[in-house]
mmCIF file of C-alpha atoms in Angstrom:
data_model
loop_
_atom_site.group_PDB
_atom_site.id
_atom_site.type_symbol
_atom_site.label_atom_id
_atom_site.label_comp_id
_atom_site.label_asym_id
_atom_site.label_seq_id
_atom_site.Cartn_x
_atom_site.Cartn_y
_atom_site.Cartn_z
ATOM 1 C CA UNK K 97 174.285 262.504 180.865
ATOM 2 C CA UNK K 98 171.868 263.492 178.088
ATOM 3 C CA UNK K 99 174.408 262.754 175.410
ATOM 4 C CA UNK K 100 175.389 259.502 177.108
ATOM 5 C CA UNK K 101 171.784 258.372 177.400
ATOM 6 C CA UNK K 102 171.145 259.353 173.802
ATOM 7 C CA UNK K 103 174.121 257.485 172.510
ATOM 8 C CA UNK K 104 173.416 254.431 174.686
ATOM 9 C CA UNK K 105 169.870 254.212 173.396
ATOM 10 C CA UNK K 106 171.006 254.483 169.775
ATOM 11 C CA UNK K 107 173.639 251.827 170.256
ATOM 12 C CA UNK K 108 171.152 249.579 172.017
ATOM 13 C CA UNK K 109 168.664 250.030 169.165
ATOM 14 C CA UNK K 110 171.248 249.122 166.518
ATOM 15 C CA UNK K 111 172.328 246.128 168.547
ATOM 16 C CA UNK K 112 168.765 244.852 168.732
ATOM 17 C CA UNK K 113 168.399 245.318 164.919
ATOM 18 C CA UNK K 114 171.582 243.371 164.304
ATOM 19 C CA UNK K 115 170.414 240.596 166.645
ATOM 20 C CA UNK K 116 167.037 240.354 164.896
ATOM 21 C CA UNK K 117 168.690 240.327 161.459
ATOM 22 C CA UNK K 118 171.104 237.601 162.549
ATOM 23 C CA UNK K 119 168.270 235.493 163.923
ATOM 24 C CA UNK K 120 166.323 235.931 160.692
ATOM 25 C CA UNK K 121 169.319 234.923 158.604
ATOM 26 C CA UNK K 122 169.874 231.898 160.824
ATOM 27 C CA UNK K 123 166.235 230.913 160.462
ATOM 28 C CA UNK K 124 166.480 231.120 156.675
ATOM 29 C CA UNK K 125 169.670 229.062 156.682
ATOM 30 C CA UNK K 126 168.092 226.411 158.892
ATOM 31 C CA UNK K 127 164.995 226.324 156.696
ATOM 32 C CA UNK K 128 167.106 225.889 153.568
ATOM 33 C CA UNK K 129 169.177 223.209 155.257
ATOM 34 C CA UNK K 130 166.014 221.296 156.037
ATOM 35 C CA UNK K 131 164.063 221.907 152.844
ATOM 36 C CA UNK K 132 166.779 221.161 150.284
ATOM 37 C CA UNK K 133 167.686 217.667 151.496
ATOM 38 C CA UNK K 134 164.028 216.756 151.932
ATOM 39 C CA UNK K 135 163.285 217.851 148.382
ATOM 40 C CA UNK K 136 166.230 215.851 147.078
ATOM 41 C CA UNK K 137 165.304 212.810 149.118
ATOM 42 C CA UNK K 138 161.688 212.881 147.983
ATOM 43 C CA UNK K 139 162.581 212.252 144.331
ATOM 44 C CA UNK K 140 163.107 208.585 143.528
ATOM 45 C CA UNK K 141 165.955 207.450 141.330
ATOM 46 C CA UNK K 142 164.841 207.231 137.713
ATOM 47 C CA UNK K 143 164.534 203.782 136.189
ATOM 48 C CA UNK K 144 166.095 203.064 132.805
ATOM 49 C CA UNK K 145 164.595 205.425 130.215
ATOM 50 C CA UNK K 146 161.663 204.099 128.212
ATOM 51 C CA UNK K 147 162.675 202.705 124.801
ATOM 52 C CA UNK K 148 160.060 202.671 122.019
ATOM 53 C CA UNK K 149 161.519 199.471 120.524
ATOM 54 C CA UNK K 150 161.815 197.565 123.800
ATOM 55 C CA UNK K 151 159.275 195.014 124.990
ATOM 56 C CA UNK K 152 157.905 195.523 128.501
ATOM 57 C CA UNK K 153 156.001 192.893 130.436
ATOM 58 C CA UNK K 154 154.009 193.161 133.647
ATOM 59 C CA UNK K 155 156.088 194.514 136.544
ATOM 60 C CA UNK K 156 158.868 196.047 134.420
ATOM 61 C CA UNK K 157 159.667 199.724 135.003
ATOM 62 C CA UNK K 158 160.833 202.626 132.864
ATOM 63 C CA UNK K 159 161.272 206.370 133.303
ATOM 64 C CA UNK K 160 159.695 208.928 130.976
ATOM 65 C CA UNK K 161 159.328 212.723 131.232
ATOM 66 C CA UNK K 162 160.712 212.849 134.763
ATOM 67 C CA UNK K 163 158.479 210.108 136.170
ATOM 68 C CA UNK K 164 158.808 206.389 136.823
ATOM 69 C CA UNK K 165 156.257 204.017 135.308
ATOM 70 C CA UNK K 166 155.435 200.330 135.745
ATOM 71 C CA UNK K 167 153.966 198.129 133.010
ATOM 72 C CA UNK K 168 150.802 196.222 133.966
ATOM 73 C CA UNK K 169 151.056 193.796 131.064
ATOM 74 C CA UNK K 170 152.925 193.247 127.769
ATOM 75 C CA UNK K 171 153.485 196.401 125.735
ATOM 76 C CA UNK K 172 155.772 197.787 123.075
ATOM 77 C CA UNK K 173 155.902 201.199 121.433
ATOM 78 C CA UNK K 174 153.309 202.812 123.725
ATOM 79 C CA UNK K 175 154.856 205.759 125.586
ATOM 80 C CA UNK K 176 154.210 205.782 129.351
ATOM 81 C CA UNK K 177 151.251 207.991 130.294
ATOM 82 C CA UNK K 178 148.011 207.846 132.216
ATOM 83 C CA UNK K 179 146.044 207.657 128.967
ATOM 84 C CA UNK K 180 146.173 205.223 126.068
ATOM 85 C CA UNK K 181 145.403 201.595 126.847
ATOM 86 C CA UNK K 182 146.115 202.026 130.551
ATOM 87 C CA UNK K 183 149.057 199.641 130.407
ATOM 88 C CA UNK K 184 151.295 202.013 132.404
ATOM 89 C CA UNK K 185 150.938 202.764 136.141
ATOM 90 C CA UNK K 186 152.388 206.087 137.316
ATOM 91 C CA UNK K 187 154.988 205.534 140.055
ATOM 92 C CA UNK K 188 155.654 209.222 140.730
ATOM 93 C CA UNK K 189 158.394 211.723 139.986
ATOM 94 C CA UNK K 190 162.008 210.674 139.757
ATOM 95 C CA UNK K 191 165.390 212.295 139.530
ATOM 96 C CA UNK K 192 167.247 211.324 142.673
ATOM 97 C CA UNK K 193 171.010 211.252 142.765
ATOM 98 C CA UNK K 194 173.004 208.197 141.792
ATOM 99 C CA UNK K 195 176.540 207.127 142.699
ATOM 100 C CA UNK K 196 179.258 209.018 140.801
ATOM 101 C CA UNK K 197 180.614 207.334 137.658
ATOM 102 C CA UNK K 198 183.625 205.144 138.124
ATOM 103 C CA UNK K 199 182.668 203.579 141.466
ATOM 104 C CA UNK K 200 181.698 200.038 142.432
ATOM 105 C CA UNK K 201 183.515 198.390 139.498
ATOM 106 C CA UNK K 202 184.392 195.149 141.275
ATOM 107 C CA UNK K 203 181.435 193.123 140.000
ATOM 108 C CA UNK K 204 182.118 189.433 139.221
ATOM 109 C CA UNK K 205 182.511 187.986 135.759
ATOM 110 C CA UNK K 206 179.416 186.484 134.162
ATOM 111 C CA UNK K 207 179.291 182.667 134.283
ATOM 112 C CA UNK K 208 177.089 180.755 131.843
ATOM 113 C CA UNK K 209 174.663 178.442 133.599
ATOM 114 C CA UNK K 210 174.954 180.139 137.005
ATOM 115 C CA UNK K 211 171.724 181.297 138.638
ATOM 116 C CA UNK K 212 171.378 185.095 138.881
ATOM 117 C CA UNK K 213 168.694 186.781 141.022
ATOM 118 C CA UNK K 214 167.132 190.009 139.726
ATOM 119 C CA UNK K 215 169.485 192.936 140.369
ATOM 120 C CA UNK K 216 172.690 190.936 139.974
ATOM 121 C CA UNK K 217 175.489 192.839 138.221
ATOM 122 C CA UNK K 218 178.119 191.040 136.163
ATOM 123 C CA UNK K 219 181.078 191.854 133.953
ATOM 124 C CA UNK K 220 180.636 190.256 130.529
ATOM 125 C CA UNK K 221 183.458 188.896 128.361
ATOM 126 C CA UNK K 222 183.517 192.148 126.353
ATOM 127 C CA UNK K 223 184.337 194.153 129.507
ATOM 128 C CA UNK K 224 180.879 195.723 129.704
ATOM 129 C CA UNK K 225 178.653 195.444 132.759
ATOM 130 C CA UNK K 226 175.089 194.091 132.771
ATOM 131 C CA UNK K 227 172.362 193.992 135.413
ATOM 132 C CA UNK K 228 169.741 191.226 135.666
ATOM 133 C CA UNK K 229 166.282 192.712 135.126
ATOM 134 C CA UNK K 230 164.774 189.320 135.916
ATOM 135 C CA UNK K 231 166.200 186.240 137.609
ATOM 136 C CA UNK K 232 167.626 183.756 135.133
ATOM 137 C CA UNK K 233 169.804 180.612 134.927
ATOM 138 C CA UNK K 234 172.843 182.298 133.425
ATOM 139 C CA UNK K 235 171.489 183.430 130.073
ATOM 140 C CA UNK K 236 173.935 185.337 127.852
ATOM 141 C CA UNK K 237 173.556 189.109 128.579
ATOM 142 C CA UNK K 238 173.996 190.191 124.962
ATOM 143 C CA UNK K 239 171.515 187.603 123.673
ATOM 144 C CA UNK K 240 168.797 187.477 126.337
ATOM 145 C CA UNK K 241 168.211 191.206 126.611
ATOM 146 C CA UNK K 242 164.862 190.760 128.306
ATOM 147 C CA UNK K 243 166.701 189.297 131.282
ATOM 148 C CA UNK K 244 169.686 191.663 131.210
ATOM 149 C CA UNK K 245 170.252 195.379 130.670
ATOM 150 C CA UNK K 246 173.489 197.355 130.141
ATOM 151 C CA UNK K 247 174.879 198.851 133.344
ATOM 152 C CA UNK K 248 177.691 201.285 134.116
ATOM 153 C CA UNK K 249 179.803 201.334 137.241
ATOM 154 C CA UNK K 250 178.260 204.666 138.215
ATOM 155 C CA UNK K 251 174.840 203.074 138.487
ATOM 156 C CA UNK K 252 173.360 204.574 135.338
ATOM 157 C CA UNK K 253 172.840 202.830 131.981
ATOM 158 C CA UNK K 254 175.424 203.686 129.301
ATOM 159 C CA UNK K 255 174.442 206.656 127.163
ATOM 160 C CA UNK K 256 174.715 204.467 124.088
ATOM 161 C CA UNK K 257 174.325 200.778 125.001
ATOM 162 C CA UNK K 258 176.819 198.551 123.178
ATOM 163 C CA UNK K 259 175.328 197.036 120.058
ATOM 164 C CA UNK K 260 172.398 199.413 119.745
ATOM 165 C CA UNK K 261 169.894 199.212 116.917
ATOM 166 C CA UNK K 262 171.170 202.276 115.025
ATOM 167 C CA UNK K 263 173.157 201.921 111.818
ATOM 168 C CA UNK K 264 171.644 198.711 110.469
ATOM 169 C CA UNK K 265 173.557 197.790 107.309
ATOM 170 C CA UNK K 266 170.328 197.319 105.328
ATOM 171 C CA UNK K 267 168.424 200.508 104.542
ATOM 172 C CA UNK K 268 164.671 200.564 104.126
ATOM 173 C CA UNK K 269 165.087 201.177 100.389
ATOM 174 C CA UNK K 270 167.364 198.120 100.094
ATOM 175 C CA UNK K 271 164.915 196.052 102.151
ATOM 176 C CA UNK K 272 162.095 197.017 99.795
ATOM 177 C CA UNK K 273 164.285 196.169 96.799
ATOM 178 C CA UNK K 274 164.981 192.717 98.228
ATOM 179 C CA UNK K 275 161.310 191.988 98.889
ATOM 180 C CA UNK K 276 159.218 193.810 96.273
ATOM 181 C CA UNK K 277 156.174 191.569 96.830
ATOM 182 C CA UNK K 278 156.404 191.167 100.591
ATOM 183 C CA UNK K 279 153.402 190.893 102.842
ATOM 184 C CA UNK K 280 152.641 194.158 104.637
ATOM 185 C CA UNK K 281 153.016 192.334 107.951
ATOM 186 C CA UNK K 282 156.783 192.069 107.489
ATOM 187 C CA UNK K 283 157.666 195.704 108.092
ATOM 188 C CA UNK K 284 161.143 197.181 108.053
ATOM 189 C CA UNK K 285 160.356 198.929 111.337
ATOM 190 C CA UNK K 286 159.437 195.567 112.839
ATOM 191 C CA UNK K 287 162.817 194.212 111.818
ATOM 192 C CA UNK K 288 164.790 197.161 113.178
ATOM 193 C CA UNK K 289 162.783 197.084 116.420
ATOM 194 C CA UNK K 290 163.734 193.429 116.846
ATOM 195 C CA UNK K 291 167.467 194.065 116.442
ATOM 196 C CA UNK K 292 167.800 195.176 120.063
ATOM 197 C CA UNK K 293 167.162 191.587 121.173
ATOM 198 C CA UNK K 294 170.409 190.405 119.520
ATOM 199 C CA UNK K 295 172.827 193.356 119.326
ATOM 200 C CA UNK K 296 175.624 191.227 117.855
ATOM 201 C CA UNK K 297 173.638 190.488 114.703
ATOM 202 C CA UNK K 298 175.042 192.345 111.660
ATOM 203 C CA UNK K 299 177.173 194.319 114.123
ATOM 204 C CA UNK K 300 180.123 191.958 114.440
ATOM 205 C CA UNK K 301 183.331 192.185 112.433
ATOM 206 C CA UNK K 302 184.204 194.509 109.574
ATOM 207 C CA UNK K 303 181.716 196.114 107.215
ATOM 208 C CA UNK K 304 181.919 193.270 104.704
ATOM 209 C CA UNK K 305 181.187 190.674 107.386
ATOM 210 C CA UNK K 306 178.233 192.664 108.661
ATOM 211 C CA UNK K 307 176.714 193.049 105.225
ATOM 212 C CA UNK K 308 177.242 189.374 104.412
ATOM 213 C CA UNK K 309 175.532 188.300 107.625
ATOM 214 C CA UNK K 310 172.517 190.528 106.998
ATOM 215 C CA UNK K 311 172.279 189.244 103.418
ATOM 216 C CA UNK K 312 172.613 185.615 104.545
ATOM 217 C CA UNK K 313 169.875 185.985 107.155
ATOM 218 C CA UNK K 314 167.485 187.682 104.743
ATOM 219 C CA UNK K 315 168.240 185.180 101.968
ATOM 220 C CA UNK K 316 167.249 182.277 104.194
ATOM 221 C CA UNK K 317 164.194 184.181 105.377
ATOM 222 C CA UNK K 318 163.326 184.831 101.730
ATOM 223 C CA UNK K 319 163.296 181.103 101.019
ATOM 224 C CA UNK K 320 161.354 180.141 104.144
ATOM 225 C CA UNK K 321 158.529 182.628 103.455
ATOM 226 C CA UNK K 322 158.405 182.793 99.673
ATOM 227 C CA UNK K 323 159.854 186.290 99.583
ATOM 228 C CA UNK K 324 158.336 187.436 102.915
ATOM 229 C CA UNK K 325 154.873 186.584 101.627
ATOM 230 C CA UNK K 326 153.750 183.819 103.997
ATOM 231 C CA UNK K 327 153.261 184.543 107.694
ATOM 232 C CA UNK K 328 152.117 181.042 108.681
ATOM 233 C CA UNK K 329 152.770 177.548 107.381
ATOM 234 C CA UNK K 330 150.578 176.860 104.366
ATOM 235 C CA UNK K 331 150.043 173.123 104.894
ATOM 236 C CA UNK K 332 147.450 173.118 107.671
ATOM 237 C CA UNK K 333 147.463 169.311 107.747
ATOM 238 C CA UNK K 334 150.818 169.530 109.519
ATOM 239 C CA UNK K 335 149.542 171.709 112.365
ATOM 240 C CA UNK K 336 148.676 168.913 114.858
ATOM 241 C CA UNK K 337 152.068 167.274 114.364
ATOM 242 C CA UNK K 338 154.121 169.961 116.131
ATOM 243 C CA UNK K 339 153.149 169.083 119.704
ATOM 244 C CA UNK K 340 155.791 167.011 121.477
ATOM 245 C CA UNK K 341 153.776 165.559 124.356
ATOM 246 C CA UNK K 342 156.904 164.156 126.007
ATOM 247 C CA UNK K 343 157.842 167.666 127.127
ATOM 248 C CA UNK K 344 156.922 168.293 130.786
ATOM 249 C CA UNK K 345 155.176 171.574 129.942
ATOM 250 C CA UNK K 346 153.075 169.946 127.208
ATOM 251 C CA UNK K 347 151.108 172.045 124.718
ATOM 252 C CA UNK K 348 149.013 174.479 126.784
ATOM 253 C CA UNK K 349 147.899 176.452 123.709
ATOM 254 C CA UNK K 350 146.460 173.329 122.061
ATOM 255 C CA UNK K 351 147.569 170.321 120.067
ATOM 256 C CA UNK K 352 147.573 172.212 116.760
ATOM 257 C CA UNK K 353 148.870 175.593 117.991
ATOM 258 C CA UNK K 354 152.589 175.273 117.274
ATOM 259 C CA UNK K 355 152.691 175.383 113.490
ATOM 260 C CA UNK K 356 155.275 177.368 111.520
ATOM 261 C CA UNK K 357 155.103 181.126 111.902
ATOM 262 C CA UNK K 358 157.238 184.137 111.076
ATOM 263 C CA UNK K 359 160.391 184.675 109.012
ATOM 264 C CA UNK K 360 161.926 181.275 109.857
ATOM 265 C CA UNK K 361 158.588 179.522 110.317
ATOM 266 C CA UNK K 362 159.132 178.757 114.004
ATOM 267 C CA UNK K 363 157.431 175.462 114.873
ATOM 268 C CA UNK K 364 157.144 172.830 117.660
ATOM 269 C CA UNK K 365 156.158 173.521 121.251
ATOM 270 C CA UNK K 366 159.730 173.136 122.533
ATOM 271 C CA UNK K 367 160.958 175.841 120.134
ATOM 272 C CA UNK K 368 158.188 178.202 121.182
ATOM 273 C CA UNK K 369 159.095 177.493 124.821
ATOM 274 C CA UNK K 370 162.814 178.095 124.275
ATOM 275 C CA UNK K 371 162.317 181.227 122.172
ATOM 276 C CA UNK K 372 159.803 182.615 124.648
ATOM 277 C CA UNK K 373 162.155 182.026 127.568
ATOM 278 C CA UNK K 374 165.034 183.752 125.781
ATOM 279 C CA UNK K 375 162.937 186.718 124.660
ATOM 280 C CA UNK K 376 160.836 187.069 127.790
ATOM 281 C CA UNK K 377 157.595 186.424 125.904
ATOM 282 C CA UNK K 378 154.767 183.975 126.677
ATOM 283 C CA UNK K 379 155.114 182.126 123.374
ATOM 284 C CA UNK K 380 154.317 178.705 124.809
ATOM 285 C CA UNK K 381 150.890 179.856 125.983
ATOM 286 C CA UNK K 382 150.367 182.473 123.273
ATOM 287 C CA UNK K 383 152.165 181.366 120.088
ATOM 288 C CA UNK K 384 149.872 183.632 118.058
ATOM 289 C CA UNK K 385 152.037 186.585 119.075
ATOM 290 C CA UNK K 386 154.446 185.485 116.349
ATOM 291 C CA UNK K 387 151.846 185.975 113.611
ATOM 292 C CA UNK K 388 150.257 189.089 115.121
ATOM 293 C CA UNK K 389 153.265 191.234 116.078
ATOM 294 C CA UNK K 390 155.910 191.964 113.450
ATOM 295 C CA UNK K 391 158.666 192.751 115.967
ATOM 296 C CA UNK K 392 157.994 189.489 117.832
ATOM 297 C CA UNK K 393 158.057 187.572 114.551
ATOM 298 C CA UNK K 394 161.435 189.041 113.618
ATOM 299 C CA UNK K 395 162.793 188.386 117.118
ATOM 300 C CA UNK K 396 161.989 184.682 116.856
ATOM 301 C CA UNK K 397 163.906 184.563 113.591
ATOM 302 C CA UNK K 398 166.870 186.348 115.144
ATOM 303 C CA UNK K 399 166.659 184.028 118.165
ATOM 304 C CA UNK K 400 167.101 181.008 115.908
ATOM 305 C CA UNK K 401 169.820 182.649 113.833
ATOM 306 C CA UNK K 402 171.914 183.717 116.823
ATOM 307 C CA UNK K 403 171.403 180.832 119.254
ATOM 308 C CA UNK K 404 170.380 177.620 117.458
ATOM 309 C CA UNK K 405 172.482 175.225 115.385
ATOM 310 C CA UNK K 406 169.575 172.998 114.309
ATOM 311 C CA UNK K 407 170.842 170.007 112.321
ATOM 312 C CA UNK K 408 174.197 171.748 111.860
ATOM 313 C CA UNK K 409 177.163 172.146 114.190
ATOM 314 C CA UNK K 410 177.074 175.915 114.728
ATOM 315 C CA UNK K 411 174.692 178.841 114.713
ATOM 316 C CA UNK K 412 174.205 180.708 111.435
ATOM 317 C CA UNK K 413 175.556 183.819 113.179
ATOM 318 C CA UNK K 414 178.769 181.961 114.048
ATOM 319 C CA UNK K 415 179.114 180.689 110.497
ATOM 320 C CA UNK K 416 178.956 184.183 109.018
ATOM 321 C CA UNK K 417 180.993 186.199 111.522
ATOM 322 C CA UNK K 418 183.796 183.616 111.503
ATOM 323 C CA UNK K 419 183.992 183.391 107.722
ATOM 324 C CA UNK K 420 182.865 179.765 107.456
ATOM 325 C CA UNK K 421 180.409 180.653 104.723
ATOM 326 C CA UNK K 422 176.790 180.845 103.678
ATOM 327 C CA UNK K 423 176.563 177.078 103.121
ATOM 328 C CA UNK K 424 176.768 176.409 106.856
ATOM 329 C CA UNK K 425 173.769 178.662 107.508
ATOM 330 C CA UNK K 426 171.718 176.395 105.221
ATOM 331 C CA UNK K 427 172.929 173.344 107.137
ATOM 332 C CA UNK K 428 171.917 174.907 110.468
ATOM 333 C CA UNK K 429 168.445 175.786 109.212
ATOM 334 C CA UNK K 430 167.459 172.779 107.109
ATOM 335 C CA UNK K 431 170.555 170.710 106.479
ATOM 336 C CA UNK K 432 168.926 167.369 107.228
ATOM 337 C CA UNK K 433 166.654 167.787 104.204
ATOM 338 C CA UNK K 434 168.773 169.871 101.842
ATOM 339 C CA UNK K 435 172.515 169.404 102.345
ATOM 340 C CA UNK K 436 174.925 166.752 101.090
ATOM 341 C CA UNK K 437 173.082 166.520 97.768
ATOM 342 C CA UNK K 438 169.631 165.830 99.239
ATOM 343 C CA UNK K 439 167.892 168.782 97.581
ATOM 344 C CA UNK K 440 170.266 170.780 95.378
ATOM 345 C CA UNK K 441 167.501 172.846 93.784
ATOM 346 C CA UNK K 442 166.404 174.228 97.150
ATOM 347 C CA UNK K 443 169.973 174.971 98.148
ATOM 348 C CA UNK K 444 170.478 176.782 94.850
ATOM 349 C CA UNK K 445 167.393 178.883 95.533
ATOM 350 C CA UNK K 446 168.888 180.071 98.820
ATOM 351 C CA UNK K 447 172.279 180.742 97.216
ATOM 352 C CA UNK K 448 170.696 182.744 94.381
ATOM 353 C CA UNK K 449 168.906 184.978 96.874
ATOM 354 C CA UNK K 450 172.096 185.454 98.895
ATOM 355 C CA UNK K 451 174.104 186.444 95.827
ATOM 356 C CA UNK K 452 171.415 188.923 94.829
ATOM 357 C CA UNK K 453 171.227 190.436 98.318
ATOM 358 C CA UNK K 454 174.984 190.919 98.772
ATOM 359 C CA UNK K 455 174.993 192.702 95.432
ATOM 360 C CA UNK K 456 172.238 195.036 96.645
ATOM 361 C CA UNK K 457 174.294 195.690 99.780
ATOM 362 C CA UNK K 458 177.408 196.419 97.746
ATOM 363 C CA UNK K 459 179.619 193.547 98.823
ATOM 364 C CA UNK K 460 180.754 190.066 97.765
ATOM 365 C CA UNK K 461 179.379 186.647 98.807
ATOM 366 C CA UNK K 462 182.631 185.072 100.012
ATOM 367 C CA UNK K 463 183.467 181.368 99.802
ATOM 368 C CA UNK K 464 181.667 178.135 100.695
ATOM 369 C CA UNK K 465 178.216 178.986 99.401
ATOM 370 C CA UNK K 466 176.930 175.408 99.340
ATOM 371 C CA UNK K 467 176.450 172.725 101.981
#
């Protein structure tokens, strides 16, 4: 009996220890099962990473250092933080899970002119996907990059968005060689920051085509600004003439506010309206942005180059990437006054600059230099 009682008590004691240990382990497992999902669920999905060269307007979001941020007003180059100008509002930590890559790839093809609400995802003609950051009437995703952003099927932006700003065919040293007397306003960094707005510029075709397009653009810019010297139109008497009052939106910045500015001397209220819509900038109400912000100035020039045919029949970008020749870029910019023998000296000035610039870039000018 003594031995039996002894052994029974020992066995009972061990059993109670095992039961307590099992309950403790179960409690830990339950706690982990509850805590881990809650922690994961509490972290919001990160917005697209902040880009120092991108333009952000009020309401746009970006992620930076593990937190989401929302812009209160227009900003560029100012990293999200609670300091600085106060343009960024902290939206909290981020890092939630996203769908695995390779899913949800059945998005419709992009259709020009079709209305797209914010958040719409489309497949562009190059096979890449884009998401509407802002609602728009079917703007081209690789041209109107304020309205669209690259998107992957997995729900995360591509690691290297197609047509990024890296690898511009003109180095800073070559840029300085082209414009030895340029105004300090026209910075190389302003130009490279603007390239993200039109990723096809100087990125289309073989290396020769890319260099020729960059040279052609800069040669025309050289003529329009006197070697990147003039920021605004010099003849102030013309200023009141650039308000087309027949436009329904009028001239909210003033009768004389739409004079020539920037690398292509953007002028007229309807051009400021169109460029502002494409770039996501309030240029109709604040045209002075073009003369106060170098990146904005360069973007207006690239807007014209890539999207406008002017008095010509094609955009300058189309003329260069399809081998039609430098002469057609002159026609698209100022053909009504210069081409078909109207002003041969001015045409020759543009051609001379183009020939000099392609030489600096180590390539040839190609055919059809005159219009």
